[in-house]
Coordinates of C-alpha atoms in Angstrom, one line a residue:
M19 CA 92.7 83.5 113.8
L20 CA 96.2 84.2 114.5
D21 CA 98.1 81.2 115.9
C22 CA 99.6 81.4 119.7
Q23 CA 103.2 81.2 119.3
F24 CA 103.4 80.3 123.1
K25 CA 101.3 77.4 122.7
K26 CA 103.3 76.4 119.4
H27 CA 106.8 76.4 121.2
L28 CA 105.7 75.5 124.8
G29 CA 102.7 73.2 124.3
I30 CA 100.4 75.1 127.0
D31 CA 97.9 77.9 126.6
C32 CA 99.4 81.6 127.1
P33 CA 97.6 83.7 129.8
G34 CA 95.6 85.5 126.6
C35 CA 94.5 82.1 124.7
G36 CA 91.1 82.2 123.8
A37 CA 90.6 86.0 123.7
Q38 CA 90.2 85.8 119.8
R39 CA 87.7 83.2 119.9
S40 CA 85.9 84.9 122.9
F41 CA 85.6 88.2 120.9
S42 CA 84.3 86.3 118.0
H43 CA 81.8 84.4 120.0
L44 CA 80.9 87.9 121.6
I45 CA 80.3 89.3 118.3
N46 CA 78.0 86.5 117.2
G47 CA 75.9 87.1 120.5
E48 CA 77.1 83.7 122.2
I49 CA 77.9 85.5 125.7
T50 CA 78.0 82.3 127.6
E51 CA 80.5 80.8 125.3
S52 CA 82.5 84.0 125.3
L53 CA 82.8 84.2 129.1
V54 CA 83.8 80.2 129.3
L55 CA 86.7 80.9 126.6
F56 CA 88.2 83.9 128.1
P57 CA 86.5 85.4 131.2
A58 CA 88.7 88.7 131.2
L59 CA 87.2 89.7 128.0
F60 CA 84.7 92.0 129.4
P61 CA 86.9 93.8 132.0
L62 CA 89.4 94.0 129.0
L63 CA 86.9 95.5 126.8
F64 CA 85.8 97.9 129.6
T65 CA 89.2 99.2 130.0
F66 CA 89.9 99.9 126.4
V67 CA 86.8 101.8 126.0
F68 CA 87.2 103.6 129.3
L69 CA 90.8 104.6 128.3
L70 CA 89.6 106.1 125.0
V71 CA 86.8 108.0 126.8
H72 CA 89.5 109.2 129.5
L73 CA 91.9 110.3 126.9
K74 CA 89.2 112.3 124.9
F75 CA 87.6 113.8 127.9
K76 CA 90.5 113.7 130.7
L77 CA 88.3 112.4 133.4
K78 CA 89.4 113.3 137.0
H79 CA 89.8 109.8 138.4
G80 CA 90.3 108.4 135.2
A81 CA 93.8 107.2 135.8
K82 CA 92.8 105.3 138.9
I83 CA 89.8 103.5 137.4
L84 CA 92.0 102.4 134.6
T85 CA 94.6 101.3 137.1
Y86 CA 91.9 99.1 139.0
S87 CA 90.3 97.9 135.9
F88 CA 93.6 96.9 134.4
G89 CA 94.5 95.0 137.7
L90 CA 91.2 93.5 137.8
S91 CA 91.6 92.2 134.3
A92 CA 95.1 91.0 134.9
G93 CA 94.0 89.2 138.0
I94 CA 91.1 87.2 136.0
M95 CA 93.8 86.4 133.6
V96 CA 96.2 85.2 135.9
V97 CA 93.5 82.8 137.9
N98 CA 92.2 81.5 134.4
F99 CA 95.9 80.7 133.4
I100 CA 96.5 78.9 136.5
Y101 CA 93.1 77.0 136.3
K102 CA 93.9 76.1 132.7
I103 CA 97.4 74.6 133.7
Y104 CA 95.8 72.8 136.2
L105 CA 93.1 71.6 134.4
T106 CA 95.3 70.0 131.8
A107 CA 97.9 68.5 134.2

């Protein structure tokens, strides 16, 4: 696993901390652990897969769906980041 430079230098988790471990748990079939570590993983995976499909097939409303999907993912990441900050404070 890669070290988080944000956490290394500032001492707090970054908004993406836990994504690698969460993906590792998901691959091993541990869905609950994956969600606990990084709740935005599923929307992010959907966004990336949908992006590839949209680039290949040029879907009519693909850009709008990608915008909403990215916004949902970013929102979950921000809420989780704030929650982790208050949890450790």
